[in-house]
Coordinates of C-alpha atoms in Angstrom, one line a residue:
M747 CA 159.1 143.5 137.5
A748 CA 159.3 146.4 135.1
T749 CA 156.3 148.6 134.7
P750 CA 154.2 148.6 131.4
D751 CA 155.4 152.2 131.0
L752 CA 159.0 151.0 130.6
R753 CA 158.0 148.5 128.0
A754 CA 156.1 151.1 126.0
R755 CA 159.0 153.5 126.3
A756 CA 161.5 150.9 125.1
R757 CA 159.3 150.1 122.1
A758 CA 159.0 153.8 121.2
I759 CA 162.8 154.2 121.2
F760 CA 163.2 151.1 119.1
D761 CA 160.5 152.2 116.7
R762 CA 162.2 155.6 116.3
A763 CA 165.4 153.8 115.3
V764 CA 163.6 151.8 112.7
A765 CA 161.9 154.9 111.3
A766 CA 165.2 156.6 110.9
A767 CA 166.3 153.8 108.6
D768 CA 163.3 154.3 106.3
P769 CA 165.0 153.4 103.0
A770 CA 162.7 155.5 100.8
L771 CA 163.3 158.6 102.8
A772 CA 167.1 158.1 103.0
L773 CA 167.2 157.6 99.2
R774 CA 164.9 160.6 98.6
N775 CA 167.2 162.8 100.6
E776 CA 170.3 161.6 98.6
L777 CA 168.7 162.0 95.2
T778 CA 167.3 165.4 96.1
A779 CA 170.8 166.6 96.9
R780 CA 172.4 164.7 94.0
P781 CA 170.2 163.6 91.1
L782 CA 170.5 160.2 89.6
P783 CA 173.1 159.9 86.9
V784 CA 171.6 159.5 83.4
P785 CA 172.6 157.3 80.5
S786 CA 174.3 158.7 77.5
D787 CA 172.1 159.7 74.5
G788 CA 170.1 156.7 73.5
G789 CA 171.2 154.7 76.5
R790 CA 169.0 152.7 78.9
C791 CA 168.9 152.7 82.7
F792 CA 168.9 149.3 84.4
V793 CA 167.7 149.7 88.0
I794 CA 168.3 146.6 90.1
A795 CA 167.4 146.4 93.8
T796 CA 168.3 143.6 96.2
G797 CA 167.8 143.1 99.9
K798 CA 165.1 143.5 102.5
A799 CA 164.6 147.1 101.6
A800 CA 164.6 146.5 97.9
P801 CA 160.9 147.4 97.0
A802 CA 160.9 150.6 99.0
M803 CA 164.2 151.7 97.5
L804 CA 163.1 150.8 94.0
T805 CA 159.8 152.6 94.4
E806 CA 161.6 155.8 95.4
A807 CA 164.3 155.5 92.7
L808 CA 161.8 155.2 89.9
R809 CA 160.4 158.6 90.8
H810 CA 163.8 160.0 89.8
V811 CA 164.7 158.0 86.7
R812 CA 164.5 159.9 83.4
G813 CA 164.2 158.1 80.0
A814 CA 163.9 154.4 79.2
Y815 CA 164.5 151.9 82.0
T816 CA 164.2 148.3 83.1
A817 CA 163.6 147.7 86.8
L818 CA 163.8 144.6 89.0
A819 CA 163.7 144.0 92.8
V820 CA 164.7 140.9 94.7
T821 CA 163.5 140.7 98.3
H822 CA 162.5 138.2 100.9
H823 CA 159.2 136.1 100.8
E824 CA 157.6 138.0 103.7
N825 CA 157.9 141.4 101.9
L826 CA 154.7 141.6 99.8
T827 CA 155.2 145.1 98.5
E828 CA 154.7 145.5 94.8
V829 CA 156.5 148.2 92.7
P830 CA 154.5 149.8 89.8
G831 CA 156.6 149.6 86.6
A832 CA 158.9 147.0 87.9
T833 CA 159.2 143.2 88.5
V834 CA 159.5 142.1 92.1
L835 CA 160.9 138.6 92.8
R836 CA 161.0 137.0 96.2
A837 CA 163.5 134.6 97.6
G838 CA 164.6 132.7 100.8
H839 CA 166.4 134.3 103.7
P840 CA 168.5 133.5 105.7
V841 CA 169.0 130.2 103.7
P842 CA 169.0 130.5 99.9
D843 CA 166.3 128.7 98.0
A844 CA 165.3 127.8 94.4
A845 CA 163.4 131.1 94.0
G846 CA 166.6 133.0 94.9
L847 CA 168.6 131.0 92.4
A848 CA 166.1 131.9 89.6
A849 CA 166.3 135.6 90.8
G850 CA 170.1 135.5 90.6
Q851 CA 169.9 134.2 87.0
R852 CA 167.4 137.0 86.2
V853 CA 169.7 139.7 87.6
M854 CA 172.7 138.4 85.7
E855 CA 170.8 138.3 82.5
L856 CA 169.8 141.9 82.9
L857 CA 173.4 143.0 83.7
R858 CA 174.7 141.2 80.7
Q859 CA 172.3 143.3 78.5
A860 CA 174.0 146.5 79.6
R861 CA 176.1 148.2 76.9
E862 CA 178.3 151.2 76.6
G863 CA 176.1 154.3 77.0
D864 CA 173.7 152.5 79.4
R865 CA 173.7 153.1 83.1
V866 CA 173.2 150.6 86.0
I867 CA 171.7 151.8 89.2
A868 CA 172.1 149.3 92.1
L869 CA 170.0 149.6 95.2
I870 CA 171.6 147.4 97.9
S871 CA 170.4 146.6 101.4
G872 CA 171.0 143.9 104.0
G873 CA 169.9 140.4 103.3
G874 CA 171.2 140.4 99.7
S875 CA 173.7 137.7 100.4
A876 CA 171.1 135.0 100.9
L877 CA 168.5 136.5 98.6
L878 CA 170.7 136.5 95.5
P879 CA 172.5 133.1 95.2
A880 CA 174.5 132.9 91.9
P881 CA 176.9 130.0 92.5
L882 CA 179.9 129.4 90.2
A883 CA 179.8 126.5 87.8
G884 CA 180.0 123.2 89.6
I885 CA 178.5 124.5 92.8
S886 CA 174.9 123.6 93.4
L887 CA 172.2 125.5 95.2
E888 CA 172.2 122.8 97.9
D889 CA 175.9 123.4 98.3
K890 CA 175.4 127.1 98.8
A891 CA 172.5 126.5 101.2
E892 CA 174.7 124.2 103.3
L893 CA 177.5 126.7 103.3
N894 CA 175.0 129.3 104.6
R895 CA 173.8 126.9 107.4
L896 CA 177.4 126.2 108.5
L897 CA 178.3 129.9 108.5
L898 CA 175.2 130.9 110.5
G899 CA 175.9 128.3 113.2
A900 CA 179.7 128.9 113.5
G901 CA 179.5 132.1 115.5
L902 CA 181.2 134.1 112.7
E903 CA 180.9 137.9 112.2
I904 CA 179.2 139.1 109.0
T905 CA 182.5 140.1 107.3
Q906 CA 183.9 136.7 107.9
M907 CA 180.8 135.0 106.5
N908 CA 180.7 137.2 103.4
L909 CA 184.4 136.6 102.7
L910 CA 183.5 132.9 102.1
R911 CA 180.3 133.7 100.2
Q912 CA 182.1 136.0 97.8
Q913 CA 184.5 133.3 96.7
V914 CA 181.8 131.0 95.4
S915 CA 179.5 133.6 93.7
Q916 CA 179.2 135.2 90.3
V917 CA 177.5 138.3 91.8
K918 CA 179.1 139.0 95.1
G919 CA 182.5 140.7 95.7
G920 CA 182.2 143.0 92.7
G921 CA 180.4 140.5 90.5
M922 CA 177.8 143.1 89.4
L923 CA 180.5 145.3 88.1
R924 CA 182.1 142.6 86.0
L925 CA 178.7 141.5 84.6
A926 CA 177.6 145.1 83.7
A927 CA 180.9 146.2 82.1
P928 CA 181.4 148.4 80.2
A929 CA 178.3 150.2 81.5
P930 CA 179.1 152.2 84.6
V931 CA 177.4 151.3 88.0
T932 CA 176.2 153.7 90.7
A933 CA 175.1 152.0 93.9
Y934 CA 173.1 153.4 96.8
I935 CA 173.7 151.3 99.9
L936 CA 171.7 150.9 103.2
S937 CA 174.2 149.4 105.5
D938 CA 173.4 146.6 108.0
V939 CA 177.1 146.1 108.8
I940 CA 178.6 147.7 111.9
G941 CA 181.4 150.1 110.8
D942 CA 179.8 150.3 107.4
D943 CA 182.4 148.2 105.5
L944 CA 180.6 148.3 102.1
R945 CA 182.5 145.1 101.0
A946 CA 180.3 143.2 103.5
V947 CA 176.9 144.7 102.9
A948 CA 175.0 142.0 100.9
S949 CA 178.5 140.6 100.2
G950 CA 179.6 143.6 98.3
P951 CA 178.2 143.1 94.8
T952 CA 179.5 146.5 93.7
V953 CA 182.7 146.6 95.8
A954 CA 186.1 144.8 95.7
P955 CA 186.2 141.4 97.5
I956 CA 187.0 141.3 101.2
G957 CA 189.9 138.9 100.7
T958 CA 191.3 136.0 98.8
R959 CA 190.5 132.3 98.6
E960 CA 193.4 131.7 101.0
D961 CA 191.8 134.1 103.5
A962 CA 188.5 132.3 103.1
R963 CA 190.2 128.9 103.8
A964 CA 191.8 130.2 106.9
V965 CA 188.5 131.5 108.3
A966 CA 186.7 128.2 107.6
M967 CA 189.5 126.2 109.3
E968 CA 189.7 128.5 112.3
A969 CA 185.9 128.2 112.7
G970 CA 186.1 124.4 112.5
I971 CA 183.8 124.0 109.5
W972 CA 186.3 123.3 106.8
A973 CA 185.9 119.5 106.8
R974 CA 182.1 119.9 106.7
L975 CA 182.0 122.3 103.7
P976 CA 180.6 120.7 100.5
G977 CA 183.3 119.2 98.4
S978 CA 182.6 121.5 95.5
I979 CA 183.2 124.5 97.7
R980 CA 186.4 123.2 99.2
A981 CA 187.7 122.5 95.7
R982 CA 186.9 126.0 94.7
L983 CA 188.7 127.5 97.6
E984 CA 191.8 125.3 96.9
E985 CA 192.1 126.4 93.3
N986 CA 194.8 128.9 92.3
P987 CA 193.0 132.2 91.5
A988 CA 192.9 133.2 87.8
S989 CA 193.8 136.7 86.8
A990 CA 190.8 138.9 86.0
L991 CA 190.4 142.2 84.2
E992 CA 189.6 145.1 86.5
P993 CA 186.0 146.3 86.0
P994 CA 185.1 150.0 85.8
A995 CA 185.3 151.8 89.1
P996 CA 181.8 152.1 90.7
E997 CA 180.3 154.9 92.6
N998 CA 179.1 153.6 96.0
I999 CA 177.0 155.9 98.1
L1000 CA 176.0 155.1 101.7
I1001 CA 172.5 156.4 102.5
G1002 CA 171.7 154.8 105.9
S1003 CA 173.3 152.9 108.8
N1004 CA 173.0 151.6 112.3
R1005 CA 174.8 154.6 113.7
L1006 CA 172.3 157.0 112.2
S1007 CA 169.4 155.0 113.6
L1008 CA 171.1 154.9 117.0
E1009 CA 171.4 158.7 117.0
A1010 CA 167.7 159.0 116.2
A1011 CA 166.8 156.6 119.0
L1012 CA 168.9 158.7 121.4
G1013 CA 166.8 161.7 120.6
E1014 CA 163.6 159.8 121.5
A1015 CA 165.2 158.3 124.7
A1016 CA 166.4 161.7 125.9
R1017 CA 162.8 162.9 126.0
G1018 CA 162.2 160.7 129.0
G1019 CA 165.3 161.6 131.0
E1020 CA 169.0 160.8 131.1
A1021 CA 170.1 158.8 128.0
A1022 CA 173.3 157.8 126.4
I1023 CA 174.7 155.6 123.6
A1024 CA 176.7 153.0 125.6
S1025 CA 178.1 151.3 122.5
D1026 CA 177.7 151.6 118.7
A1027 CA 179.7 148.4 118.2
L1028 CA 178.0 145.6 120.1
T1029 CA 179.4 142.8 118.1
G1030 CA 181.0 139.3 118.6
D1031 CA 179.8 136.5 120.8
V1032 CA 176.3 137.0 122.3
G1033 CA 177.4 135.9 125.7
E1034 CA 180.2 138.5 125.8
A1035 CA 177.8 141.1 124.6
A1036 CA 175.5 140.3 127.6
D1037 CA 178.5 140.8 129.9
R1038 CA 179.1 144.2 128.4
I1039 CA 175.5 145.3 128.8
V1040 CA 175.3 144.1 132.4
K1041 CA 178.5 145.9 133.2
A1042 CA 177.3 149.1 131.7
A1043 CA 173.9 148.9 133.5
K1044 CA 174.9 147.8 137.0
G1045 CA 174.7 150.7 139.5
Q1046 CA 173.0 153.1 137.1
G1047 CA 170.1 155.2 138.4
P1048 CA 167.1 156.1 136.2
C1049 CA 168.5 156.1 132.7
A1050 CA 168.3 154.9 129.1
L1051 CA 171.3 153.1 127.7
L1052 CA 171.4 152.4 123.9
F1053 CA 173.5 149.8 122.1
G1054 CA 173.8 149.2 118.3
G1055 CA 175.5 146.2 116.6
E1056 CA 175.1 142.7 115.5
T1057 CA 176.1 139.8 117.7
T1058 CA 176.9 136.2 116.8
V1059 CA 175.5 132.9 118.2
R1060 CA 177.2 129.5 118.1
L1061 CA 174.6 126.9 117.6
N1062 CA 175.0 124.0 120.0
G1063 CA 171.4 122.9 120.3
S1064 CA 168.3 122.3 118.1
G1065 CA 166.0 125.0 119.4
L1066 CA 164.5 128.0 117.7
G1067 CA 165.6 131.6 118.1
G1068 CA 167.9 134.3 116.9
R1069 CA 170.7 136.5 118.3
N1070 CA 168.4 139.1 119.7
Q1071 CA 166.1 136.7 121.5
E1072 CA 169.1 134.8 122.9
L1073 CA 170.6 138.1 124.1
A1074 CA 167.3 139.0 125.8
L1075 CA 167.2 135.6 127.5
R1076 CA 170.8 135.9 128.6
I1077 CA 170.1 139.3 130.2
A1078 CA 167.1 137.8 132.0
L1079 CA 169.3 135.1 133.5
R1080 CA 171.5 137.9 134.9
A1081 CA 168.4 139.6 136.6
E1082 CA 169.8 139.3 140.2
E1083 CA 172.8 141.5 139.2
L1084 CA 170.4 144.2 137.8
G1085 CA 168.0 144.5 140.7
E1086 CA 164.4 145.8 140.3
N1087 CA 162.5 148.1 137.9
W1088 CA 164.5 147.7 134.7
L1089 CA 163.7 146.5 131.2
F1090 CA 165.8 145.4 128.3
L1091 CA 164.9 145.2 124.6
S1092 CA 166.9 143.7 121.8
G1093 CA 165.6 143.8 118.2
G1094 CA 166.5 143.5 114.6
T1095 CA 165.6 146.6 112.6
D1096 CA 164.3 144.3 109.8
G1097 CA 161.6 142.9 112.1
R1098 CA 162.9 139.4 111.9
D1099 CA 165.3 137.6 114.3
G1100 CA 166.7 134.3 112.9
P1101 CA 164.2 131.9 111.4
T1102 CA 161.4 133.2 113.6
P1103 CA 158.5 135.6 113.1
A1104 CA 159.8 137.8 116.1
A1105 CA 162.1 140.8 115.7
G1106 CA 163.7 140.0 119.1
G1107 CA 162.7 140.1 122.7
F1108 CA 162.2 141.9 126.0
A1109 CA 163.6 141.0 129.5
D1110 CA 162.9 142.3 132.9
A1111 CA 163.2 141.2 136.5
G1112 CA 160.1 139.0 136.2
T1113 CA 161.0 137.2 132.9
L1114 CA 162.5 134.1 134.5
A1115 CA 159.5 133.6 136.9
R1116 CA 157.1 133.8 133.9
I1117 CA 159.1 131.2 132.0
R1118 CA 159.2 128.9 135.0
A1119 CA 155.4 129.4 135.6
G1120 CA 155.0 127.7 132.2
G1121 CA 156.8 124.7 133.4
L1122 CA 160.0 125.5 131.5
D1123 CA 163.6 125.9 132.7
P1124 CA 165.3 129.0 131.2
A1125 CA 168.9 127.7 131.5
T1126 CA 168.0 124.4 129.8
L1127 CA 166.3 126.3 126.9
L1128 CA 169.3 128.6 126.5
A1129 CA 171.6 125.6 126.3
D1130 CA 169.4 124.3 123.4
N1131 CA 169.4 127.7 121.7
D1132 CA 165.6 127.7 122.3
S1133 CA 165.2 131.4 123.2
H1134 CA 162.1 131.8 121.1
R1135 CA 160.2 129.2 123.2
A1136 CA 161.5 130.7 126.5
L1137 CA 160.4 134.3 125.6
A1138 CA 157.1 133.2 124.1
A1139 CA 156.3 131.5 127.5
A1140 CA 157.1 134.8 129.3
G1141 CA 155.1 136.9 126.9
D1142 CA 158.4 138.7 126.1
L1143 CA 158.7 138.4 122.3
L1144 CA 159.2 141.6 120.3
E1145 CA 156.9 141.4 117.3
T1146 CA 156.9 144.1 114.7
G1147 CA 156.3 142.4 111.3
A1148 CA 158.6 143.0 108.4
T1149 CA 159.8 146.6 108.5
G1150 CA 161.1 146.9 104.9
T1151 CA 164.5 148.1 106.1
N1152 CA 167.6 146.6 107.7
V1153 CA 170.4 148.4 109.6
A1154 CA 171.4 145.6 112.0
D1155 CA 170.2 145.5 115.7
I1156 CA 169.3 148.0 118.4
Q1157 CA 169.3 147.3 122.1
V1158 CA 167.7 149.5 124.8
F1159 CA 168.2 149.2 128.6
L1160 CA 165.9 151.2 130.8
R1161 CA 165.9 151.7 134.5
G1162 CA 162.8 153.3 136.0

């Protein structure tokens, strides 16, 4: 079993990664180097923030705005931060809800008010896809929520999911640009997407779409969810695309990412001995990710190995969990291959893993014994996607509370 010192060290490394993704600090550094653009004479500034880091980003941005402005943030229900001088709306995540639908309407109303001479400042962070549903005419909120549920359970990567989401939204895939035209848009983006494809962060409201309706159909069919999509969404994806006027080109500025947090975590890890970033692209199926971690860790002496990414889970059961908890449970099931005196941590930098209050989980050589001591079978729970129950029984949940940021996931493997 790992020592308490290993657990404390892993948590300190993870916390350093989260701190490096502080959205206010990242935005402050950018705006100190390059001040916010200002409207033309007599123009107004519309500052719209969406995502899990929206309140923190908006609070910082308003310190830099000059002149008249209107400010609005849309974030998740658990983020209770208020922003002086602005309206903060809260919505459902990861499945869209009625509050999100109302927030989407509010954002569109503001964007439509923008005129030539005004300036739109968009502050975008992960989670914006679900938080800001704005379905096209004929597509209901229930249809959008069902689409989200199917996407989350299909084992798709975020770019594939957001390709479909963009095709049925008025805001995603450059929708903010079209709604704000002719006012120019400057976006500051905190990326939760590995590789930092800005088209995929919050489904790219200020970026060109990821692909076409034909591309979206192909993804849905390959994932085996086409026949289960709501009829209104299938009809939309089967329509011939209408030509659209090109909106004004935006200015999209990346201010934070998983890689930057991983590098900060490496600095913390190196204080305790040998440390390395084993992978900054731990993506794809969670089972395959577990294989990669075990392969990297086997045979290592005392060390810290860091991973960054965002895995996917195919839901086959009815249990409760998330990709980080499932990854921790899968590593625990490989304990015999890893020997003694090791610890693994997998956590979401936003502080929430799937529809649970945990950020992720720990695993060590004693995790399986602790689960079984509670009368539970780890393999059975994994087959039911019930990693949350398994890790709770072992006392191995990683709980941080909402962090107010989101740059995907960080994994830490330590050998004492």
